[in-house]
Amino acid sequence: MADINVFTITGRCTSDAKFAVLSGGKSVLNVDVAVNTGYGEYKKVTYVQIQQWGDKGRSIVEYLKKGQLIGCSGELTTDKWNGQDGKEHTSLKLTTFAIQLLGSKKEDSTPAMPDGLTF
């Protein structure tokens, strides 16, 4: 039996999403998300880089603003690199096949879109 790598998270965007068309013609959406767990002295935040390939990102990029609550499902990987400080760094990346809008900040000025839409 093959291994299964499917993760689902909910969290808030820590910055506005970025959409780019690469030189080979492929398009990609990138946004960082903070996932909060626990409370009080046990509160913990995990940061995950969200990446969605293809043109679906073009239709959602304008709604993924800092503070937007989203749900994502996809394949989780870790990226490792050596920084300029000589230390090894690690980050989590979720290559998504679905992003769902779940809510936004109260003072949000993002264009109106019904919550619950999936891209």
mmCIF file of C-alpha atoms in Angstrom, residues 6-105:
data_model
loop_
_atom_site.group_PDB
_atom_site.id
_atom_site.type_symbol
_atom_site.label_atom_id
_atom_site.label_comp_id
_atom_site.label_asym_id
_atom_site.label_seq_id
_atom_site.Cartn_x
_atom_site.Cartn_y
_atom_site.Cartn_z
ATOM 1 C CA VAL A 6 -2.760 14.604 3.027
ATOM 2 C CA PHE A 7 -2.917 17.374 5.622
ATOM 3 C CA THR A 8 -5.711 19.812 6.352
ATOM 4 C CA ILE A 9 -5.145 23.012 8.284
ATOM 5 C CA THR A 10 -7.006 26.178 9.144
ATOM 6 C CA GLY A 11 -5.221 29.401 9.921
ATOM 7 C CA ARG A 12 -4.834 33.088 9.152
ATOM 8 C CA CYS A 13 -2.746 34.582 6.361
ATOM 9 C CA THR A 14 0.283 36.379 7.800
ATOM 10 C CA SER A 15 0.683 38.513 4.664
ATOM 11 C CA ASP A 16 -1.071 39.184 1.373
ATOM 12 C CA ALA A 17 -0.858 36.305 -1.123
ATOM 13 C CA LYS A 18 1.383 36.561 -4.163
ATOM 14 C CA PHE A 19 0.519 35.149 -7.588
ATOM 15 C CA ALA A 20 3.138 34.729 -10.312
ATOM 16 C CA VAL A 21 3.413 33.275 -13.783
ATOM 17 C CA LEU A 22 6.813 31.614 -14.124
ATOM 18 C CA SER A 23 9.010 31.722 -17.232
ATOM 19 C CA GLY A 24 7.863 28.232 -18.270
ATOM 20 C CA GLY A 25 4.226 29.395 -18.292
ATOM 21 C CA LYS A 26 3.213 27.680 -15.038
ATOM 22 C CA SER A 27 1.460 29.827 -12.451
ATOM 23 C CA VAL A 28 1.750 29.630 -8.671
ATOM 24 C CA LEU A 29 0.101 31.248 -5.660
ATOM 25 C CA ASN A 30 2.076 31.615 -2.402
ATOM 26 C CA VAL A 31 0.886 32.744 1.018
ATOM 27 C CA ASP A 32 2.093 32.148 4.577
ATOM 28 C CA VAL A 33 -0.405 30.977 7.210
ATOM 29 C CA ALA A 34 -0.245 30.952 11.020
ATOM 30 C CA VAL A 35 -1.949 27.958 12.658
ATOM 31 C CA ASN A 36 -2.763 28.518 16.350
ATOM 32 C CA THR A 37 -3.186 25.689 18.854
ATOM 33 C CA GLY A 38 -3.632 25.593 22.604
ATOM 34 C CA TYR A 39 -4.337 28.570 24.851
ATOM 35 C CA GLY A 40 -2.771 30.498 27.710
ATOM 36 C CA GLU A 41 0.692 29.249 28.586
ATOM 37 C CA TYR A 42 0.163 26.334 26.171
ATOM 38 C CA LYS A 43 -0.566 28.523 23.146
ATOM 39 C CA LYS A 44 1.583 27.640 20.159
ATOM 40 C CA VAL A 45 1.798 28.995 16.605
ATOM 41 C CA THR A 46 2.990 26.953 13.641
ATOM 42 C CA TYR A 47 3.812 28.781 10.410
ATOM 43 C CA VAL A 48 3.129 27.013 7.114
ATOM 44 C CA GLN A 49 3.925 28.172 3.586
ATOM 45 C CA ILE A 50 0.947 27.544 1.301
ATOM 46 C CA GLN A 51 1.562 26.949 -2.386
ATOM 47 C CA GLN A 52 -1.086 26.350 -5.045
ATOM 48 C CA TRP A 53 -0.067 25.602 -8.624
ATOM 49 C CA GLY A 54 -2.192 26.431 -11.646
ATOM 50 C CA ASP A 55 -4.669 29.119 -12.590
ATOM 51 C CA LYS A 56 -6.974 28.540 -9.591
ATOM 52 C CA GLY A 57 -4.705 30.892 -7.667
ATOM 53 C CA ARG A 58 -5.450 33.740 -10.079
ATOM 54 C CA SER A 59 -9.114 33.832 -9.017
ATOM 55 C CA ILE A 60 -8.449 33.795 -5.260
ATOM 56 C CA VAL A 61 -5.295 35.923 -4.859
ATOM 57 C CA GLU A 62 -7.241 39.181 -4.360
ATOM 58 C CA TYR A 63 -9.127 37.668 -1.390
ATOM 59 C CA LEU A 64 -6.111 36.228 0.444
ATOM 60 C CA LYS A 65 -5.095 39.259 2.481
ATOM 61 C CA LYS A 66 -3.308 39.437 5.810
ATOM 62 C CA GLY A 67 -5.674 38.202 8.556
ATOM 63 C CA GLN A 68 -7.938 36.165 6.213
ATOM 64 C CA LEU A 69 -8.993 32.846 7.783
ATOM 65 C CA ILE A 70 -8.586 29.961 5.344
ATOM 66 C CA GLY A 71 -8.681 26.191 5.261
ATOM 67 C CA CYS A 72 -6.235 24.234 3.101
ATOM 68 C CA SER A 73 -5.728 20.598 2.188
ATOM 69 C CA GLY A 74 -2.695 19.214 0.434
ATOM 70 C CA GLU A 75 0.668 17.497 0.611
ATOM 71 C CA LEU A 76 2.980 18.542 3.456
ATOM 72 C CA THR A 77 6.739 18.764 2.910
ATOM 73 C CA THR A 78 9.675 20.343 4.730
ATOM 74 C CA ASP A 79 12.183 22.659 3.093
ATOM 75 C CA LYS A 80 15.690 22.891 4.534
ATOM 76 C CA TRP A 81 18.392 25.405 3.680
ATOM 77 C CA ASN A 82 21.507 26.971 5.124
ATOM 78 C CA GLY A 83 21.084 30.651 5.872
ATOM 79 C CA GLN A 84 23.629 33.425 5.569
ATOM 80 C CA ASP A 85 24.212 32.986 9.292
ATOM 81 C CA GLY A 86 25.531 29.471 8.591
ATOM 82 C CA LYS A 87 22.648 27.805 10.449
ATOM 83 C CA GLU A 88 20.310 25.221 8.980
ATOM 84 C CA HIS A 89 16.716 26.444 8.692
ATOM 85 C CA THR A 90 13.536 24.421 8.191
ATOM 86 C CA SER A 91 10.052 25.421 7.067
ATOM 87 C CA LEU A 92 6.800 23.580 6.413
ATOM 88 C CA LYS A 93 5.202 23.811 2.973
ATOM 89 C CA LEU A 94 1.698 22.666 2.087
ATOM 90 C CA THR A 95 1.202 22.197 -1.657
ATOM 91 C CA THR A 96 -2.557 22.520 -1.794
ATOM 92 C CA PHE A 97 -5.226 21.083 -3.975
ATOM 93 C CA ALA A 98 -7.922 23.140 -2.205
ATOM 94 C CA ILE A 99 -8.108 26.517 -0.437
ATOM 95 C CA GLN A 100 -11.350 27.531 1.271
ATOM 96 C CA LEU A 101 -12.230 31.010 2.541
ATOM 97 C CA LEU A 102 -13.527 30.702 6.109
ATOM 98 C CA GLY A 103 -13.747 34.277 7.398
ATOM 99 C CA SER A 104 -11.820 37.506 7.691
ATOM 100 C CA LYS A 105 -10.847 40.213 10.145
#
